[in-house]
Amino acid sequence: MYPTPLDGLARNPGAPIPILLKLLDTDSAFEFHFRRHMPVELIDAMVAHPRPRVRRILAENPHVSDKQRARLVYDPDPSVRATIAAGDTDAARGRLTLPPEAYEVLISDEDAGVRQALTDTPRLPEHLWQILLADPDPAVHRSAMLRLAPQRPDVAAALVDDPSVPDWYQGTLLSAAALPSDRFVRLASDPNIDVRAAVAANRYLPHDLLLALGHDPEPSVRLAASMNPLLTEEERATIDYTIRPHDRVWPPAWWFDCLDDLRLMRQAAESAHLGLRRAAAYSPYLPPDQLTRLAGDDDFIVRLLIAENHPDAPGELLVSTTIESQFITKYDQIHHRNFPHAGLAARVASSPDPHTRLLAVFDPTAPASLIEALSREFPSSNASRDPRLPLDRVLELYADDETAPVAAQNPLLPMEKMLEILNLR
């Protein structure tokens, strides 16, 4: 439930333009960060709004088109331009992008903070990275080096001995850097377990050292070595490692810059190693045969990662992982383009799990009587936002202080109640 009815009103898809424009001058304008339905009139008003905070909110909304967001590259406030430049650092899912010409403008921005923010943008064209690496501002140059290190072994190597690199980043460098053999020898016997584990994940590690680290006394080092793509499946099978179903197993940082390397992804997807199959499931570029293979994997996390990351994830997989998931991201795949909404209610309405029963709300064919019943069982849920509710039920929810914020999101809420919310702020 959102804190106030005013916050709920900002998310109401039925709120008319005059109401939305009034909300821009309230603290609840922050809710436009999440709003899916963004009318052109609202976007125009946000682009021209005198408060930079409002313009930054628009810059961060993933439901606004690239073209509309690109209007902010000329914003007078550098914090707004930096927000546009940074985009979304999640390279695999839902990243915010801009048209190519927008990046050409931002790369020449007079404010170093804006140029530095560009280093957070995944998959910038190579010529822009070269400009950032040559930037005269030390902070911009350093940020570009740190961002490129996982995918550029030469950059990682140049930073390994840099005392100004934060300690938490050393593992990323050691797992990515192409280093001299004698340096690898010293690192492979380092007394620090984290150092050995990072080196064990390095693709440039001499093969004999990798095999030795596969028999390290520390489980974390052996696990890292077992996931190194330099090993054959036979060599991997000789390593004593353990991955339990609920263990979190993270690939090295360099892996996420190689998700479009289909040879590497195929090797991982076809491996008997559970950690590698999970790593492959992060890739949104998997071809159909590998997608099918991993969508049918025995491991729930593999299947869930496919559902979360692949644009062509099968509909049945999206439904089954949503039902089975116990994570806070349970409902994230509802808006996936392949999610089969129709018929969902019949499948979940009698489930003993309340979170699963609530999925019925996302079925456009679900009867109004079921939606109302769910709104009574779970009054602060999506059911109370649903336009299939009878108006008297919406008003009943609105009259209750606890459920008024969620009722304020219902498009059936009468105009006089919306105005009442504005006047009570």
XYZ file of C-alpha atoms in Angstrom:
425
model
C 0.000 0.000 0.000
C 1.316 3.437 -0.872
C 1.678 5.979 1.935
C -1.020 8.477 0.949
C -4.040 8.771 -1.338
C -2.138 11.477 -3.194
C 0.610 8.963 -4.028
C -2.026 6.532 -5.223
C -3.665 9.174 -7.380
C -0.368 9.791 -9.170
C -0.425 6.156 -10.303
C -4.101 6.166 -11.307
C -4.288 5.363 -15.054
C -7.679 7.058 -15.236
C -6.619 10.358 -13.696
C -7.274 13.162 -16.217
C -4.541 15.488 -17.429
C -5.548 18.463 -15.207
C -5.228 16.260 -12.115
C -1.866 14.880 -13.206
C -0.516 18.349 -13.897
C -1.500 19.503 -10.405
C 0.327 16.533 -8.928
C 3.599 17.722 -10.466
C 3.797 20.398 -7.793
C 3.434 17.920 -4.911
C 5.831 15.468 -3.310
C 3.782 12.708 -4.923
C 5.283 13.630 -8.295
C 7.880 11.010 -7.395
C 5.254 8.364 -8.209
C 5.500 9.316 -11.891
C 8.814 7.478 -11.817
C 6.771 4.242 -11.880
C 3.775 5.332 -13.934
C 3.192 3.205 -17.043
C 0.678 5.409 -18.823
C 2.445 8.699 -19.567
C 0.293 10.982 -21.753
C 2.165 13.317 -24.092
C 0.713 16.348 -22.280
C 2.188 15.102 -19.004
C 5.585 14.462 -20.587
C 5.595 17.931 -22.142
C 4.814 19.484 -18.764
C 7.560 17.501 -17.046
C 10.167 18.423 -19.664
C 9.329 22.111 -19.123
C 8.833 21.929 -15.355
C 10.915 24.428 -13.344
C 11.954 21.845 -10.733
C 14.908 19.670 -11.797
C 13.615 16.895 -9.533
C 10.513 16.521 -11.705
C 12.605 16.388 -14.861
C 14.863 13.751 -13.288
C 11.806 11.643 -12.480
C 10.872 11.717 -16.151
C 14.424 10.752 -17.110
C 14.200 7.638 -14.926
C 10.801 6.390 -16.109
C 11.364 3.236 -18.226
C 7.910 3.552 -19.801
C 8.772 6.787 -21.609
C 10.062 6.367 -25.158
C 13.733 6.867 -26.023
C 12.808 9.805 -28.237
C 10.872 11.573 -25.496
C 13.601 11.038 -22.903
C 16.210 12.320 -25.357
C 14.590 15.755 -25.153
C 16.356 16.145 -21.802
C 19.904 15.964 -23.205
C 19.767 19.760 -23.533
C 18.315 20.302 -20.050
C 19.839 23.313 -18.264
C 20.483 21.320 -15.092
C 23.523 18.990 -15.201
C 21.932 16.589 -12.703
C 19.109 15.962 -15.192
C 21.549 15.435 -18.052
C 23.588 13.074 -15.875
C 20.458 11.052 -15.078
C 19.720 10.723 -18.788
C 23.338 9.808 -19.495
C 23.503 7.062 -16.879
C 20.402 5.234 -18.051
C 19.935 1.843 -16.386
C 22.984 -0.141 -15.304
C 21.159 -3.480 -15.587
C 22.638 -4.649 -18.866
C 20.448 -7.688 -19.252
C 16.984 -6.371 -18.508
C 14.911 -3.296 -19.123
C 17.753 -0.861 -19.672
C 16.966 2.737 -20.523
C 18.537 3.730 -23.803
C 18.674 6.814 -26.011
C 18.903 7.398 -29.751
C 22.547 7.345 -30.991
C 22.568 11.073 -31.657
C 21.731 11.760 -27.997
C 24.914 10.038 -26.847
C 26.919 12.113 -29.316
C 25.570 15.233 -27.588
C 26.216 13.955 -24.060
C 29.790 12.857 -24.769
C 30.661 16.514 -25.390
C 28.797 17.898 -22.378
C 30.671 20.690 -20.624
C 29.910 19.147 -17.230
C 32.335 16.367 -16.270
C 29.662 14.733 -14.095
C 27.480 14.198 -17.147
C 30.329 12.623 -19.097
C 31.190 10.452 -16.111
C 27.557 9.297 -15.892
C 27.875 7.949 -19.422
C 30.268 5.313 -18.094
C 27.282 3.699 -16.350
C 25.525 3.152 -19.676
C 25.753 -0.463 -20.862
C 27.010 -1.176 -24.376
C 28.111 2.260 -25.468
C 29.613 2.266 -28.974
C 33.367 1.685 -28.972
C 34.253 5.131 -30.347
C 32.516 6.736 -27.363
C 34.511 4.613 -24.934
C 37.699 5.801 -26.607
C 36.614 9.406 -26.074
C 35.814 8.707 -22.419
C 39.169 7.005 -21.876
C 40.889 10.093 -23.270
C 38.763 12.519 -21.243
C 40.898 15.241 -19.620
C 38.968 14.963 -16.344
C 40.637 12.316 -14.122
C 37.313 11.190 -12.608
C 35.799 10.555 -16.034
C 38.892 8.706 -17.215
C 38.969 6.573 -14.050
C 35.264 5.715 -14.281
C 35.681 4.650 -17.886
C 38.630 2.439 -16.925
C 36.688 0.787 -14.107
C 33.629 0.170 -16.269
C 35.665 -1.283 -19.143
C 37.881 -3.481 -16.980
C 35.597 -6.573 -16.981
C 35.528 -6.684 -20.787
C 39.023 -5.370 -21.527
C 41.804 -7.508 -19.985
C 44.402 -4.850 -20.824
C 42.468 -2.192 -18.903
C 41.983 -4.551 -15.960
C 45.706 -5.312 -15.907
C 46.548 -1.623 -15.865
C 44.413 -1.161 -12.743
C 45.471 -4.206 -10.720
C 48.288 -2.380 -8.917
C 46.594 1.003 -8.751
C 46.373 1.948 -5.043
C 43.406 4.234 -5.636
C 41.149 1.405 -6.834
C 38.713 0.444 -4.042
C 39.310 -2.871 -2.309
C 35.866 -4.178 -3.196
C 36.715 -3.890 -6.885
C 39.967 -5.846 -6.770
C 38.188 -9.153 -7.314
C 36.703 -7.855 -10.554
C 40.133 -6.842 -11.801
C 41.852 -10.072 -10.816
C 39.192 -12.163 -12.528
C 39.434 -10.157 -15.767
C 43.063 -9.072 -16.196
C 45.549 -10.591 -18.627
C 48.674 -10.749 -16.469
C 52.186 -12.169 -16.889
C 52.517 -15.852 -15.998
C 54.804 -15.186 -13.042
C 52.229 -12.798 -11.591
C 49.537 -15.423 -11.920
C 51.805 -17.888 -10.111
C 52.117 -15.538 -7.131
C 48.412 -14.755 -7.054
C 47.396 -18.406 -7.253
C 49.220 -19.034 -3.984
C 48.145 -15.822 -2.268
C 47.095 -16.408 1.374
C 43.943 -14.341 0.784
C 41.075 -16.672 -0.148
C 39.246 -13.932 -2.076
C 42.309 -13.280 -4.210
C 42.662 -16.945 -5.118
C 38.930 -17.216 -5.880
C 39.078 -14.189 -8.182
C 42.123 -15.496 -10.007
C 40.484 -18.908 -10.391
C 37.747 -17.234 -12.475
C 40.258 -15.589 -14.825
C 40.063 -16.671 -18.480
C 43.777 -15.913 -19.016
C 45.036 -18.065 -16.151
C 47.583 -20.688 -17.216
C 45.897 -24.069 -17.418
C 48.136 -25.799 -14.878
C 47.385 -23.119 -12.275
C 43.663 -23.402 -12.957
C 43.789 -27.151 -12.392
C 45.704 -26.591 -9.148
C 43.137 -24.067 -7.908
C 40.440 -26.607 -8.704
C 41.880 -28.614 -5.801
C 42.378 -25.668 -3.436
C 41.463 -26.404 0.199
C 38.882 -23.591 0.171
C 35.410 -24.419 -1.276
C 34.908 -20.911 -2.716
C 38.144 -21.157 -4.682
C 37.273 -24.602 -6.029
C 33.815 -23.378 -7.049
C 35.265 -20.376 -8.902
C 37.745 -22.622 -10.697
C 35.008 -25.087 -11.634
C 33.138 -22.338 -13.508
C 36.138 -21.222 -15.549
C 35.353 -21.776 -19.262
C 38.946 -22.880 -19.918
C 38.144 -26.264 -18.411
C 36.768 -29.192 -20.325
C 33.715 -30.919 -18.903
C 35.917 -33.853 -17.952
C 38.314 -31.602 -16.023
C 35.413 -29.816 -14.400
C 34.000 -33.117 -13.180
C 37.173 -33.806 -11.167
C 36.638 -30.722 -8.977
C 34.942 -31.102 -5.610
C 32.407 -28.261 -5.461
C 28.890 -27.968 -4.068
C 25.919 -25.891 -5.195
C 22.706 -26.367 -3.253
C 19.357 -25.356 -4.836
C 19.075 -22.139 -2.820
C 22.748 -21.114 -2.990
C 23.493 -17.839 -4.748
C 26.172 -18.433 -7.362
C 27.406 -15.348 -9.192
C 29.421 -15.476 -12.402
C 32.519 -13.221 -12.487
C 31.890 -9.621 -13.509
C 33.401 -10.145 -16.970
C 30.681 -12.688 -17.755
C 27.996 -10.008 -18.034
C 29.910 -8.298 -20.825
C 30.003 -11.571 -22.774
C 26.303 -12.448 -22.797
C 26.242 -12.082 -26.594
C 29.157 -14.521 -27.032
C 27.031 -17.399 -28.290
C 29.883 -19.907 -28.305
C 30.565 -19.219 -24.641
C 26.862 -19.257 -23.776
C 26.348 -22.558 -25.577
C 29.269 -24.117 -23.719
C 27.744 -22.993 -20.423
C 24.153 -23.914 -21.301
C 25.177 -27.471 -22.227
C 27.373 -27.964 -19.165
C 26.594 -30.399 -16.375
C 27.704 -27.610 -14.025
C 24.664 -25.975 -12.446
C 26.477 -22.684 -11.877
C 27.368 -22.398 -15.561
C 23.820 -23.142 -16.662
C 22.587 -20.427 -14.331
C 25.214 -18.089 -15.768
C 24.076 -18.834 -19.327
C 20.475 -18.121 -18.326
C 21.335 -14.445 -17.819
C 21.809 -14.037 -21.561
C 18.964 -12.454 -23.533
C 20.726 -13.555 -26.739
C 20.423 -17.339 -26.388
C 19.297 -18.957 -29.660
C 16.049 -20.985 -29.695
C 17.628 -24.385 -29.043
C 19.504 -23.174 -25.973
C 16.489 -21.243 -24.765
C 14.398 -24.406 -24.970
C 17.087 -26.415 -23.204
C 17.356 -24.049 -20.236
C 13.625 -23.344 -20.050
C 13.244 -27.048 -19.300
C 16.147 -27.279 -16.842
C 15.596 -29.229 -13.617
C 16.867 -26.264 -11.574
C 14.269 -23.645 -10.680
C 16.816 -20.799 -10.607
C 17.910 -21.588 -14.157
C 14.291 -21.464 -15.308
C 13.621 -18.289 -13.330
C 16.658 -16.518 -14.814
C 15.452 -17.416 -18.301
C 12.032 -15.967 -17.450
C 13.623 -12.810 -16.093
C 16.124 -12.217 -18.865
C 15.068 -13.652 -22.211
C 12.694 -11.684 -24.465
C 11.388 -14.940 -25.982
C 10.839 -16.862 -22.746
C 7.942 -19.307 -23.280
C 4.576 -18.355 -21.836
C 4.198 -21.546 -19.833
C 7.595 -20.936 -18.239
C 6.599 -17.392 -17.286
C 3.443 -18.629 -15.592
C 5.030 -21.596 -13.823
C 7.984 -19.617 -12.449
C 5.672 -16.823 -11.312
C 3.521 -19.318 -9.428
C 6.473 -21.173 -7.953
C 8.632 -18.171 -7.032
C 9.005 -17.179 -3.378
C 11.058 -14.078 -4.164
C 9.948 -10.443 -3.959
C 10.279 -10.315 -7.751
C 7.408 -12.823 -8.027
C 5.226 -10.586 -10.204
C 7.956 -9.122 -12.389
C 7.190 -11.274 -15.425
C 3.487 -10.366 -15.547
C 4.261 -7.671 -18.113
C 6.507 -9.859 -20.271
C 5.255 -9.818 -23.841
C 4.807 -13.607 -23.842
C 2.928 -13.883 -20.552
C -0.427 -15.603 -21.226
C -2.920 -13.601 -19.187
C -6.165 -15.057 -20.521
C -7.244 -18.138 -18.596
C -4.932 -17.438 -15.671
C -7.801 -17.080 -13.178
C -9.068 -20.607 -13.748
C -5.579 -21.895 -13.047
C -4.846 -19.991 -9.834
C -8.123 -18.951 -8.189
C -8.316 -22.036 -5.961
C -4.624 -22.087 -5.004
C -3.918 -22.382 -1.264
C -1.192 -19.749 -1.679
C -2.649 -16.218 -1.406
C 0.038 -14.649 -3.600
C -0.762 -17.146 -6.319
C -4.516 -16.541 -6.047
C -3.912 -12.847 -6.563
C -2.500 -13.584 -10.013
C -6.120 -13.950 -11.143
C -6.324 -10.158 -11.220
C -4.060 -10.152 -14.277
C -6.494 -12.269 -16.286
C -8.615 -9.973 -18.496
C -11.307 -12.661 -18.619
C -11.600 -13.008 -14.829
C -15.178 -12.261 -13.680
C -15.897 -9.128 -11.682
C -17.228 -11.262 -8.840
C -13.796 -12.888 -8.427
C -12.037 -9.515 -8.460
C -14.391 -8.205 -5.785
C -13.885 -11.316 -3.662
C -10.113 -10.855 -3.900
C -10.443 -7.191 -2.955
C -12.219 -8.260 0.226
C -9.721 -10.973 1.048
C -6.726 -8.765 0.168
C -7.969 -5.155 0.390
C -4.571 -3.576 -0.207
C -3.781 -5.622 -3.305
C -4.011 -5.144 -7.061
C -7.610 -6.315 -6.849
C -8.572 -3.001 -5.242
C -7.029 -1.085 -8.150
C -8.972 -3.097 -10.725
C -11.541 -1.240 -12.884
C -13.775 -4.326 -12.850
C -14.704 -3.611 -9.245
C -18.208 -2.251 -8.661
C -18.131 1.476 -7.961
C -19.641 1.027 -4.505
C -16.743 -1.289 -3.595
C -14.207 1.299 -4.791
C -15.909 3.942 -2.653
C -15.983 1.570 0.298
C -12.227 1.077 -0.025
C -11.702 4.813 -0.403
C -13.629 5.509 2.780
C -11.239 3.374 4.811
C -8.032 5.193 5.788
C -5.991 2.004 5.412
C -7.134 1.260 1.881
C -7.722 4.813 0.601
C -4.225 4.997 -0.987
C -4.819 1.871 -3.074
C -8.407 2.899 -3.927
C -6.990 6.194 -5.183
C -5.278 4.201 -7.937
C -8.544 2.805 -9.256
C -9.587 4.477 -12.545
C -13.234 4.258 -11.445
C -12.636 6.737 -8.644
C -15.030 9.656 -9.312
C -13.620 13.059 -10.203
C -14.993 14.634 -7.044
C -12.964 12.162 -4.971
C -9.818 12.930 -6.963
C -10.337 16.645 -6.338
C -10.967 15.877 -2.686
C -7.597 14.152 -2.481
C -5.884 17.158 -4.043
C -7.604 19.566 -1.675
C -6.663 17.502 1.394
C -2.941 17.490 0.717
